[in-house]
Tab-separated table of C-alpha atoms in Angstrom:
chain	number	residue	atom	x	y	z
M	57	UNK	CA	53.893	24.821	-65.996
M	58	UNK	CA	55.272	28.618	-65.693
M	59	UNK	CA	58.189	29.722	-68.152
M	60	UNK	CA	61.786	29.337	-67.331
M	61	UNK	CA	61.519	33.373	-67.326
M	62	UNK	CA	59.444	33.134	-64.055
M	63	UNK	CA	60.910	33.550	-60.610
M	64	UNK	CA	59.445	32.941	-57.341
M	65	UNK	CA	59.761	34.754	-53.746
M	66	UNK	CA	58.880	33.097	-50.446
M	67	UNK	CA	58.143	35.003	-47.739
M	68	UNK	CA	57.466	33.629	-43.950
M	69	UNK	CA	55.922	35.751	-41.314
M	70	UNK	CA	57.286	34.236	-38.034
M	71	UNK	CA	55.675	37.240	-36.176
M	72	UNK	CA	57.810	37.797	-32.791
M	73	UNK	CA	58.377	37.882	-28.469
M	74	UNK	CA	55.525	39.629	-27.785
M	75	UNK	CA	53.372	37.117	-30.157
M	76	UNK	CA	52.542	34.042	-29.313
M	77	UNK	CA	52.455	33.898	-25.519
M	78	UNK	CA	50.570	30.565	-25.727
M	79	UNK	CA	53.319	28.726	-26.684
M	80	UNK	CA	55.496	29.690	-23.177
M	81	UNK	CA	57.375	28.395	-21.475
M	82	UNK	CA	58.210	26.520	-24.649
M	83	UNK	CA	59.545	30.349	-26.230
M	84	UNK	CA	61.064	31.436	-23.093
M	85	UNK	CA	64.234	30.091	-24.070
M	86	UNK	CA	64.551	30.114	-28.255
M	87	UNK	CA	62.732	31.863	-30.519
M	88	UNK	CA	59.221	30.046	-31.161
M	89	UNK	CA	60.105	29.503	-34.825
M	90	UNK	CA	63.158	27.889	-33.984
M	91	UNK	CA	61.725	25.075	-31.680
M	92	UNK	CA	62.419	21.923	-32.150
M	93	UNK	CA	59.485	19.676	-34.209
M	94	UNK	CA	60.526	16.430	-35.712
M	95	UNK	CA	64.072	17.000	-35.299
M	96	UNK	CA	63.745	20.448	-37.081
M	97	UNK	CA	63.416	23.840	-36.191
M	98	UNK	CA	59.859	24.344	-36.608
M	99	UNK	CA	60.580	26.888	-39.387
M	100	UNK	CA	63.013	24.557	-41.468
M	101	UNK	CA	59.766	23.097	-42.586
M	102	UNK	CA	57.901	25.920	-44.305
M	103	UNK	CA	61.334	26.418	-45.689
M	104	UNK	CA	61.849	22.444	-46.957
M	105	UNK	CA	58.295	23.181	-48.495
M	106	UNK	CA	59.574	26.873	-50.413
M	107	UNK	CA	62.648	24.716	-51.934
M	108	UNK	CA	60.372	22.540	-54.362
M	109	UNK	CA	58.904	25.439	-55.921
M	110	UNK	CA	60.146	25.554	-59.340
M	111	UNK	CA	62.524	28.681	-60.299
M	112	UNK	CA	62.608	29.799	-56.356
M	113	UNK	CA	64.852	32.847	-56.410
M	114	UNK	CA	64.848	34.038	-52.260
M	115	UNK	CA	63.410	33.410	-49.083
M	116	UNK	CA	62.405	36.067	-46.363
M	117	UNK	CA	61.902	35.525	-43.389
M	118	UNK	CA	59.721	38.947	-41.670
M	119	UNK	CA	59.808	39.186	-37.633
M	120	UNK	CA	59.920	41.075	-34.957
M	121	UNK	CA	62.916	38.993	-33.469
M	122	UNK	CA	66.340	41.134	-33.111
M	123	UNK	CA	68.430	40.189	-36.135
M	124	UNK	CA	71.431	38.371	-34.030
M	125	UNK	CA	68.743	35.678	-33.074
M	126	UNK	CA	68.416	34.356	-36.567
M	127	UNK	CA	71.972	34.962	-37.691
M	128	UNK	CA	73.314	31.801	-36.995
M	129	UNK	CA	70.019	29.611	-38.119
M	130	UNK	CA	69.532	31.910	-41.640
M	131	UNK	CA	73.510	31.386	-42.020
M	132	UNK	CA	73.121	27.224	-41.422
M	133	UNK	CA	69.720	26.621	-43.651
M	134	UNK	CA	70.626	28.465	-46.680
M	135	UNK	CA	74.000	26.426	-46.617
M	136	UNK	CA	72.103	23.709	-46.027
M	137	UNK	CA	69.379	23.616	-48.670
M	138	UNK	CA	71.232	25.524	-50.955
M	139	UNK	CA	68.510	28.646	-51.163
M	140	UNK	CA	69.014	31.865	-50.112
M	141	UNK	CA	67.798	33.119	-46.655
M	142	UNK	CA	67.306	36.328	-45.092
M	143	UNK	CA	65.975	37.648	-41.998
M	144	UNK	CA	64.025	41.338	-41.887
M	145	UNK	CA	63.322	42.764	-38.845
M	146	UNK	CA	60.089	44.715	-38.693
M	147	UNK	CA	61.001	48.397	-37.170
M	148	UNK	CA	56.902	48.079	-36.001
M	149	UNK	CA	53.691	46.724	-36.477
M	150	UNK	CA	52.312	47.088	-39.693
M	151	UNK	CA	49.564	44.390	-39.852
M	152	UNK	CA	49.695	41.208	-41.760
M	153	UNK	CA	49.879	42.846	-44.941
M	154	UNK	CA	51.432	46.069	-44.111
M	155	UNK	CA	54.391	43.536	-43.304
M	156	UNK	CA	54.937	42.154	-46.770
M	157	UNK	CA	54.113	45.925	-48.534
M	158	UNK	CA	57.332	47.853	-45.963
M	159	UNK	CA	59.447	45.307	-47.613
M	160	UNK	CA	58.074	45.600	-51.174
M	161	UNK	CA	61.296	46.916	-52.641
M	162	UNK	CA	63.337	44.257	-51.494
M	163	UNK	CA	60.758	41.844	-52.346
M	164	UNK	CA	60.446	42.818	-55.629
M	165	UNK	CA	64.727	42.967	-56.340
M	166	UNK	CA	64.408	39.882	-58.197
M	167	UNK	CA	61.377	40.927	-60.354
M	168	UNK	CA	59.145	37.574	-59.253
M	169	UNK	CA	56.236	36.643	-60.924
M	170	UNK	CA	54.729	35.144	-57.752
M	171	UNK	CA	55.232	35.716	-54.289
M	172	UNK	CA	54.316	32.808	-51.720
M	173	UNK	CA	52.953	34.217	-47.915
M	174	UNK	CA	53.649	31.371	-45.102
M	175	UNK	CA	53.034	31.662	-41.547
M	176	UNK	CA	55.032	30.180	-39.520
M	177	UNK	CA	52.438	29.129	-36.646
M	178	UNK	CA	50.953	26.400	-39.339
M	179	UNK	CA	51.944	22.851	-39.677
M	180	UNK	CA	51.042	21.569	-43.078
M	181	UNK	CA	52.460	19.896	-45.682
M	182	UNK	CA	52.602	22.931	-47.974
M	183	UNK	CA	51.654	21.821	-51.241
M	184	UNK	CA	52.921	24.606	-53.097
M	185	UNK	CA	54.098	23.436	-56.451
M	186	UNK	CA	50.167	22.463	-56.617
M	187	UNK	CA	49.262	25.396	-55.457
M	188	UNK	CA	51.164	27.533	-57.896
M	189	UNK	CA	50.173	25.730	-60.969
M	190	UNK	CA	46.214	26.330	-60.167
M	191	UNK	CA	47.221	29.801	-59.169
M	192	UNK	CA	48.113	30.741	-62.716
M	193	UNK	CA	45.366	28.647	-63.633
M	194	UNK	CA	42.963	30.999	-62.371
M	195	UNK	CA	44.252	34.179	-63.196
M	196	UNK	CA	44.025	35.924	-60.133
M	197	UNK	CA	46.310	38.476	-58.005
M	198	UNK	CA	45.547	35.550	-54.632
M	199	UNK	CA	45.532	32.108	-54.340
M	200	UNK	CA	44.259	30.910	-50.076
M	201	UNK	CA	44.847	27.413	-49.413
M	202	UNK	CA	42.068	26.073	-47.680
M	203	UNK	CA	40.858	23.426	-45.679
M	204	UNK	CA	37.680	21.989	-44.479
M	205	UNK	CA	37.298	21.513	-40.634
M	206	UNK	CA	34.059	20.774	-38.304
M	207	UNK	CA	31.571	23.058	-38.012
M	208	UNK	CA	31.879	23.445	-34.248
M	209	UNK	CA	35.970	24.640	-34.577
M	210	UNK	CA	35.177	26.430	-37.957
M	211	UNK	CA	34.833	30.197	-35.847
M	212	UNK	CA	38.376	30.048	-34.546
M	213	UNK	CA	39.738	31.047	-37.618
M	214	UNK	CA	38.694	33.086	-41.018
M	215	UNK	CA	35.629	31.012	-42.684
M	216	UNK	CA	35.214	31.865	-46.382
M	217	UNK	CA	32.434	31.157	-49.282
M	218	UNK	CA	34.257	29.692	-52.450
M	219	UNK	CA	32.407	29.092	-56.014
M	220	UNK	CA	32.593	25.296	-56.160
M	221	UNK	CA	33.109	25.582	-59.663
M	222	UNK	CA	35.236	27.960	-60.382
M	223	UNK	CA	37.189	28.129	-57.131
M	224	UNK	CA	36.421	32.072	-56.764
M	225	UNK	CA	36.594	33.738	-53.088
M	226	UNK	CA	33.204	34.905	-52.761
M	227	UNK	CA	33.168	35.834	-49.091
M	228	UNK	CA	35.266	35.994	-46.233
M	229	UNK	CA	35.159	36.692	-42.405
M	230	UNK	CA	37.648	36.348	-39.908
M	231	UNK	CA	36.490	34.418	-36.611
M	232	UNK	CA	32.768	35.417	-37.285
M	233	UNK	CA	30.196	34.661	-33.911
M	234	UNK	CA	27.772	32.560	-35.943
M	235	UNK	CA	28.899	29.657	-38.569
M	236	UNK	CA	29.046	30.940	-42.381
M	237	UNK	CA	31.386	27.636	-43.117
M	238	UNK	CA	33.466	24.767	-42.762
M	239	UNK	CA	36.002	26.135	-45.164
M	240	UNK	CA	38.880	27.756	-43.643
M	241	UNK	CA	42.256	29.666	-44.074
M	242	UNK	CA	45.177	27.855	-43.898
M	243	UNK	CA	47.749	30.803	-43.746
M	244	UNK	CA	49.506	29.971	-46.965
M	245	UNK	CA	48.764	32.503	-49.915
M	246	UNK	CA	50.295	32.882	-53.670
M	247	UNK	CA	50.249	36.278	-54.936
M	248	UNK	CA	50.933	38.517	-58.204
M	249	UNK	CA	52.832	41.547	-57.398
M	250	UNK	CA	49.453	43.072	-57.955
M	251	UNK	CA	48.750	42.475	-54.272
M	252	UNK	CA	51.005	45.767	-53.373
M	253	UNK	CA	48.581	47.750	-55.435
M	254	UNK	CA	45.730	46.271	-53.401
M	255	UNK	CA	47.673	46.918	-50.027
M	256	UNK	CA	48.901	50.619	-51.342
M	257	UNK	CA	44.991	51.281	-52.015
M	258	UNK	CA	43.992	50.994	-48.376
M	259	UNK	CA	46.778	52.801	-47.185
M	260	UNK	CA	45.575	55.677	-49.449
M	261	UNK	CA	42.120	54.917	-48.227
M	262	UNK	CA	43.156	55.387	-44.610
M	263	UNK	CA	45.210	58.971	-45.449
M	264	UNK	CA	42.066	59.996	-47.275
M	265	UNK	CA	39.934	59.535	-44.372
M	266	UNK	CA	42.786	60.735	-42.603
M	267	UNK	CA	42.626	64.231	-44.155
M	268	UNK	CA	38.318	64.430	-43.992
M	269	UNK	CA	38.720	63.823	-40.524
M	270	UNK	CA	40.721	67.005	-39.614
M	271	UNK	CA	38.929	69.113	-42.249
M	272	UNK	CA	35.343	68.110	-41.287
M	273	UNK	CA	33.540	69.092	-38.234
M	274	UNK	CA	31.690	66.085	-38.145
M	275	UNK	CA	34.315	63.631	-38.674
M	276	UNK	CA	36.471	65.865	-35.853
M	277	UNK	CA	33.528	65.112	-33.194
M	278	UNK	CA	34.449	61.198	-33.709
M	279	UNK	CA	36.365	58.769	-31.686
M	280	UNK	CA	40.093	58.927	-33.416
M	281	UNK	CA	40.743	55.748	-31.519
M	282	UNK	CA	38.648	53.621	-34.315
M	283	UNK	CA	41.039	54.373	-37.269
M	284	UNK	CA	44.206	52.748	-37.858
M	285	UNK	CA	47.115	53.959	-39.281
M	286	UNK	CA	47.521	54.387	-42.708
M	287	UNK	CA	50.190	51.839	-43.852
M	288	UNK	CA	48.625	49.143	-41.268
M	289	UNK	CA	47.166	47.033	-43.508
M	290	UNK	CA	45.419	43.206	-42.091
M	291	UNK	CA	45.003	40.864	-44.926
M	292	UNK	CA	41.832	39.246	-44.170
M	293	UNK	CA	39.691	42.253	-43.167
M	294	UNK	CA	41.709	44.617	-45.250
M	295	UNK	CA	42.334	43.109	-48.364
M	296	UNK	CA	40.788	39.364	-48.577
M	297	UNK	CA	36.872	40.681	-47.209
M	298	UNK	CA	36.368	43.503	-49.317
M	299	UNK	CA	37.886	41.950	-52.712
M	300	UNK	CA	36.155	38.564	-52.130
M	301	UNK	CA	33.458	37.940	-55.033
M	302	UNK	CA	35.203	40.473	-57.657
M	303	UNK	CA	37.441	37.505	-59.338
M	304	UNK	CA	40.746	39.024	-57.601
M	305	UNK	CA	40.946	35.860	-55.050
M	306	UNK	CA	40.704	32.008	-55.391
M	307	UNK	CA	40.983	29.083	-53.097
M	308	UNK	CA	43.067	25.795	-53.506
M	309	UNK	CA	41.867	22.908	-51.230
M	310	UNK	CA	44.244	20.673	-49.368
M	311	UNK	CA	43.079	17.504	-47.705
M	312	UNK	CA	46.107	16.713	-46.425
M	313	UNK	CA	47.016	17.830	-42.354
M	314	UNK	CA	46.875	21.269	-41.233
M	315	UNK	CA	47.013	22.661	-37.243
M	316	UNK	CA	47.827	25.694	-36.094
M	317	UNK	CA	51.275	25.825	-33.504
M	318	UNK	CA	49.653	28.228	-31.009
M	319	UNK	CA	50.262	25.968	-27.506
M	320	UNK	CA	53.318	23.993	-26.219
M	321	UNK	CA	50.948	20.876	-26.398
M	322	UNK	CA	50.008	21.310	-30.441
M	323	UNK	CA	53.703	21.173	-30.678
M	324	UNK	CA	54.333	18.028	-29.776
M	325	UNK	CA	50.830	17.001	-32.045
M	326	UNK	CA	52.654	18.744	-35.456
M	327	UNK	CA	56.105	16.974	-34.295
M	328	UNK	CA	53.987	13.974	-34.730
M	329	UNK	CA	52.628	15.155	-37.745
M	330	UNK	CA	55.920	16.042	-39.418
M	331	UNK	CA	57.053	12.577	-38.474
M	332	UNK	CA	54.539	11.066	-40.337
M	333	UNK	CA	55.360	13.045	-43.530
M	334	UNK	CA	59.036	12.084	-43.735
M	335	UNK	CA	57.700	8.701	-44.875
M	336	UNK	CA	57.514	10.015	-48.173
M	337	UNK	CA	59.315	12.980	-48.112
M	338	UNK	CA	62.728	12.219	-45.976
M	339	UNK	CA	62.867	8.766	-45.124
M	340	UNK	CA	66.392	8.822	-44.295
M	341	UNK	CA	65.272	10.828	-41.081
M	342	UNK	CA	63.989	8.192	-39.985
M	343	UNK	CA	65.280	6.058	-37.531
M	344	UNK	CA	64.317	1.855	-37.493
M	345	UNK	CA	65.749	-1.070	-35.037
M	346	UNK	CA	64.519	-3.920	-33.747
M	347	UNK	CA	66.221	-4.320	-30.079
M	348	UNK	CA	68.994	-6.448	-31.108
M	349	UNK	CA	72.092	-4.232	-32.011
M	350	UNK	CA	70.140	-1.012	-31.579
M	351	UNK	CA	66.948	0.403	-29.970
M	352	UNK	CA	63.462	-0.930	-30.718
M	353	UNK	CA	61.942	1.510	-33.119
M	354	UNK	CA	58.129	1.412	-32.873
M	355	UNK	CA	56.636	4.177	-35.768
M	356	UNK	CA	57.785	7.441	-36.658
M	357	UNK	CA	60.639	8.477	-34.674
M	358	UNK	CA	63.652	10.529	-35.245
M	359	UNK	CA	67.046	10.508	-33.559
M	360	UNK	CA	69.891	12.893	-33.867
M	361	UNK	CA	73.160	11.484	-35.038
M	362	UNK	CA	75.076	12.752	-31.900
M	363	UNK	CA	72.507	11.200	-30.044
M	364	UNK	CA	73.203	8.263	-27.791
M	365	UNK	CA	70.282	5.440	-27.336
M	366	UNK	CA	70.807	2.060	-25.603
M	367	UNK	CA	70.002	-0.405	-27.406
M	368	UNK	CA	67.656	-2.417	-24.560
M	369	UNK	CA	65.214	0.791	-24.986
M	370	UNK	CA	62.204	1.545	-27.009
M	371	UNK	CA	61.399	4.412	-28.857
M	372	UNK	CA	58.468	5.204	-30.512
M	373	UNK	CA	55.534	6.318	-31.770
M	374	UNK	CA	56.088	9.582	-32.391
M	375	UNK	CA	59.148	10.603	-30.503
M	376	UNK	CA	61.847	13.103	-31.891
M	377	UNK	CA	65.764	13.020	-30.150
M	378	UNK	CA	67.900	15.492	-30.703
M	379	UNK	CA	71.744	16.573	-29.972
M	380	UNK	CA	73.999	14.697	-27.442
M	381	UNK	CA	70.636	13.413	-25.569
M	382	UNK	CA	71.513	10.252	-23.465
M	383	UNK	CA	69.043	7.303	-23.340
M	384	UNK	CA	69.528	4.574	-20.884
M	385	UNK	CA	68.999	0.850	-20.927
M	386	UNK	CA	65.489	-0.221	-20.778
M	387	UNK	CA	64.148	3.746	-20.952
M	388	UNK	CA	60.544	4.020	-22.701
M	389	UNK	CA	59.661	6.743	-24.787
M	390	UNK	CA	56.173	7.864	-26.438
M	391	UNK	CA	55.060	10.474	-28.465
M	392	UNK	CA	57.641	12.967	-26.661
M	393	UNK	CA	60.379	15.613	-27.849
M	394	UNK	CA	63.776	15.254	-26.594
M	395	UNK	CA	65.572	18.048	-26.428
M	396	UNK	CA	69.792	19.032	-26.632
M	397	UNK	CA	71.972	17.385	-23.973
M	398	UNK	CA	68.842	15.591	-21.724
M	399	UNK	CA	70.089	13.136	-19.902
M	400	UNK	CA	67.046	9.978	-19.176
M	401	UNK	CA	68.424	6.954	-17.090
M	402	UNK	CA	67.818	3.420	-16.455
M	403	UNK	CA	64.213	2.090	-17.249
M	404	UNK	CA	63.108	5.275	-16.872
M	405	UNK	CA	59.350	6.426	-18.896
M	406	UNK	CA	58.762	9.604	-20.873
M	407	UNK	CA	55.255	9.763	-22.303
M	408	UNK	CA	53.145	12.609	-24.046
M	409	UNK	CA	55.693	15.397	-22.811
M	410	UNK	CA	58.631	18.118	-23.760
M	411	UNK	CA	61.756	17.415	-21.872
M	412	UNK	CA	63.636	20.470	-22.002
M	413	UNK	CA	67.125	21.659	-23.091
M	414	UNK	CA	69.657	19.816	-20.169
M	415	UNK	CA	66.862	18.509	-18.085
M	416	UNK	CA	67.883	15.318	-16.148
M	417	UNK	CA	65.376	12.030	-15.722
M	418	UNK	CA	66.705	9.845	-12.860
M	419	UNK	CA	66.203	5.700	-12.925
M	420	UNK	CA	62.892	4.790	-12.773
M	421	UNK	CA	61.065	7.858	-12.986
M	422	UNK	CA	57.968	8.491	-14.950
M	423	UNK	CA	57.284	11.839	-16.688
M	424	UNK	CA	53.761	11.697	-18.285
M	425	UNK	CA	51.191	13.690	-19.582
M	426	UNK	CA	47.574	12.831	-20.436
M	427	UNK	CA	47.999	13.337	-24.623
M	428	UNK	CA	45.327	15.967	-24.363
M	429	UNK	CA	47.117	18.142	-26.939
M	430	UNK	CA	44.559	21.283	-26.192
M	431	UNK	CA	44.634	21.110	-22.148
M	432	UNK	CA	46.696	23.672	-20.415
M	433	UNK	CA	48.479	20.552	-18.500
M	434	UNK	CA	47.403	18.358	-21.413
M	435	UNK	CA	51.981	17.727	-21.921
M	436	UNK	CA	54.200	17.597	-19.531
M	437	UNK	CA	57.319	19.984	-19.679
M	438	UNK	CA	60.569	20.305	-18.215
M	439	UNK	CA	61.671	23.840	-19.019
M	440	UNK	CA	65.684	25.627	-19.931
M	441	UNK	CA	66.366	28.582	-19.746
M	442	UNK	CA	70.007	29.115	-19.389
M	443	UNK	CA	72.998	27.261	-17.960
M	444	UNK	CA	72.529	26.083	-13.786
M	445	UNK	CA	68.961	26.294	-14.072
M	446	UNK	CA	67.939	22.797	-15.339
M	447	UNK	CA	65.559	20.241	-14.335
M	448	UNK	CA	66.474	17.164	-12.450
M	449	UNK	CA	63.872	14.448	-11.837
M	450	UNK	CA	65.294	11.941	-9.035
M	451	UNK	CA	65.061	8.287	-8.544
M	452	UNK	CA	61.648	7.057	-8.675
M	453	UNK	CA	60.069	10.119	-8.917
M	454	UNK	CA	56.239	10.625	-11.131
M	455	UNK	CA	55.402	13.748	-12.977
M	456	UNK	CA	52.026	14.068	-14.351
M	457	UNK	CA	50.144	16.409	-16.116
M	458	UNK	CA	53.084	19.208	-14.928
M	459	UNK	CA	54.755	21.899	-16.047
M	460	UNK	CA	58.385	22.501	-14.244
M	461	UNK	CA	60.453	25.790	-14.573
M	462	UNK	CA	63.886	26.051	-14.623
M	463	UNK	CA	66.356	25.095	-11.939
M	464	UNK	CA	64.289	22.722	-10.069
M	465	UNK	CA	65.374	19.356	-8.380
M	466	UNK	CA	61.609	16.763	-8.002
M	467	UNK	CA	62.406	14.412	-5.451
M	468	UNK	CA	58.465	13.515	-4.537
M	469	UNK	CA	56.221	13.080	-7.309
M	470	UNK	CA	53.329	15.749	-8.315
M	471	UNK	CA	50.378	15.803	-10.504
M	472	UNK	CA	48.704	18.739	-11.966
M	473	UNK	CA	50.764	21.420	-11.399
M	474	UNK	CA	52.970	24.075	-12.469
M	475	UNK	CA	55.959	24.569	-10.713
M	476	UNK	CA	57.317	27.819	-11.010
C-alpha cells in the first residue's frame, strides 16, 4: 500500500451540450451527467467509486456545462459523501488531455502523487483501489483499465497490445478499420504528475512545427487545416500511441461490467447494471416486499423514499423510482426508470422504457419497448422539458417502441414512432 504521505486527485471529464447528442432527448432537459441511473445521478457513481481510494484529497469535475448547472449537485454530493467537489468549466476545447493539462495548477494544489482520469460516459464498477496498488506496482507515469470484448465490437473503441507478462502498453489505436484486438479502453486512467510533462511535450511539438511552417517555403505550400493547435492535446493518439512500448504505460484488466452511456437506451442497460452492484456495495438501496404490507419486489429495484408505491403492485427486475413518483394498485413495472413526480395509475404496465420528469400513465395503459438497448426505438420515452409541457398517456392507451416529446396528450395507441 502507498504511504500515509501520498494524496490522491480524481478528476471526471463529463464533456458537455454540444457532446453527446446520442443520448437526446434524454439531455434535453438536465445535464447528461446528471441523469438519473439507479436512483443516482449518473455521475454520483464515478464519484461513490473516487471515495474508496485511500488518502483522496479532491475531486474535479471538467465540462463544458455553465457553472450554475452543477452548483447545486457539486454543493449536495460533497455534503453528502463527505469529499470535496468542484466543478471547472472549460473556456474551450482543448482535447482529452489538453483538458486535464489547462487545469494543471489547480490540479496539482494539493501536491498528489496520483491523479485518477474518469469519464463520465462509462458505467463500470471502477475498481480503483486495485487499480492504484498495481499502478505503483509497475512503475509507470499511466495505468488504462482494460477490458476484453468480442472481436466483432472491438473497432468501436481504442484496441491496444499489452505484454501479458508484464502488463506493458505495447501498442495502441483508436477505432482502427481492421481488428488488432479484443483488448480495449475502458476510459479510466491513473497517472503520475509526469503525465503533464508528456502533454507539455506535444504542445511544444505542435509550436515547433508551428514556427517551421511559417519559416519554410515548403511547409508554407501545405494545407494549415491538418495541424491542430498547440495546447490541443488527445490522449490516445497524442500521448497513449506514440509512448506505447517505451515502459511509460501499463494496463490493469477488469472482468467485471463495463458499457459505454452514449444512447438513451444504454441508460436504462447501466441503470440495470448499477442495480446489480448495490448488492454488495449499497444494499440498503435496495428495496424488498413481498405484496402483503408493501409492493412485490422482484430483483434489483430501487425506490425513492418520497416515493409512493401501492402495495397490490409489482416492481421489478431492474426498475429504479425516484422523487414523489405515484404508483397505483395493481401497476407493473420492468426494467424501467421512473422519473420525479410521474404519476402511473391503476393496473397500468411500464416495460423496457424512460418515463420522463411529470409524465402521466392513465389506468390500464401499456408503455413498452422491445429491450433492444442499441435500437433507435429499442426504449420507450416520455420526455420533460419544463413545466406545462408533460406527457399524459390516457385510459387504455399502448405505446410501443416510441419516443414522445414534451406536452403531448396519447389518447390512441402508436407503435414505432417518434412524436415530436
Amino acid at each position: 500500500m502507498g504511504s500515509s504521505e501520498e494524496r490522491v486527485v480524481a478528476v471526471i471529464m463529463v464533456g458537455g451540450p454540444t457532446k453527446g447528442t446520442r443520448f437526446r432527448p434524454l439531455s434535453l432537459n438536465i445535464p447528461k451527467p446528471l441523469f438519473p441511473l439507479a436512483g443516482q445521478p449518473m455521475v454520483n457513481h464515478h464519484i461513490s467509486a473516487c471515495k474508496r481510494i485511500p488518502n483522496l484529497a479532491q475531486i474535479y469535475l471538467i465540462g463544458f456545462y455553465e457553472e450554475r448547472e452543477f452548483a447545486l449537485y457539486v454543493s449536495s454530493v460533497s455534503n453528502e459523501l463527505r469529499v470535496p467537489v468542484r466543478y471547472l468549466k472549460e473556456d474551450r476545447p482543448h482535447g482529452s488531455a489538453g483538458g486535464l493539462y489547462n487545469f494543471r495548477d489547480l490540479i496539482m494544489e494539493d501536491n498528489p502523487s496520483h491523479i485518477v482520469l474518469l469519464n463520465c460516459d462509462v458505467c463500470c464498477s471502477f475498481p480503483l483501489p486495485e487499480m492504484l496498488e498495481a499502478h505503483r506496482n509497475y512503475g509507470g507515469i499511466g495505468t488504462i483499465l482494460v477490458i476484453k470484448v468480442s472481436p466483432e465490437s472491438a473497432h468501436q473503441f481504442g484496441e491496444l497490445v499489452a505484454d501479458p507478462v508484464t502488463n506493458e502498453l505495447l501498442h495502441y489505436t483508436e477505432k482502427p478499420e481492421t481488428f488488432v484486438s479484443d483488448l480495449i479502453n475502458c476510459g479510466a486512467y491513473i497517472f503520475t504528475p509526469d503525465i503533464f510533462t508528456a502533454i507539455q511535450g506535444v504542445s511544444t511539438q505542435r509550436k515547433d512545427r508551428a514556427t517551421l511552417r511559417r519559416v519554410s517555403s515548403f511547409e508554407a505550400l501545405q494545407p494549415a487545416n491538418k495541424s491542430l493547435p498547440a495546447d490541443f492535446v488527445r490522449l490516445d493518439q497524442d500521448i497513449l500511441s506514440p509512448l506505447a512500448g517505451k515502459k511509460q504505460f501499463y494496463v490493469y484488466e477488469t472482468r467485471d461490467f463495463w458499457e459505454q452511456i452514449k444512447t438513451p437506451g444504454m441508460s436504462l442497460k447501466c441503470s440495470g447494471l448499477y442495480l446489480a452492484q448495490f448488492r454488495t456495495t449499497s444494499p440498503h438501496l435496495l428495496a424488498s416486499g413481498d405484496g402483503t404490507k408493501t409492493a412485490k419486489i422482484s430483483g434489483d429495484v430501487y425506490i425513492h423514499p418520497s416515493a409512493k408505491v401501492h402495495p397490490t403492485s409489482k416492481i421489478g427486475p431492474n426498475v429504479s423510482i425516484s422523487a414523489n413518483a405515484r404508483i397505483g394498485a395493481g401497476v407493473r413495472l420492468v426494467n424501467c426508470i421512473i422519473l420525479d413526480d410521474v404519476e402511473i395509475k391503476e393496473n397500468a404496465v411500464v416495460i423496457h422504457a424512460i418515463v420522463g420528469w411529470k409524465s402521466s400513465i392513465a389506468r390500464w395503459s401499456r408503455v413498452q419497448g422491445s429491450g433492444d438497448h442499441n435500437a433507435k426505438l429499442g426504449v420507450t420515452i416520455l420526455v420533460f422539458l419544463k413545466p406545462g409541457e408533460s406527457v399524459t398517456v390516457e385510459d387504455e392507451v399502448v405505446v410501443i417502441n416510441s419516443i414522445v416529446l414534451p406536452n403531448k396528450t396519447l389518447n390512441v395507441s402508436v407503435q414505432e414512432e417518434i412524436i415530436l
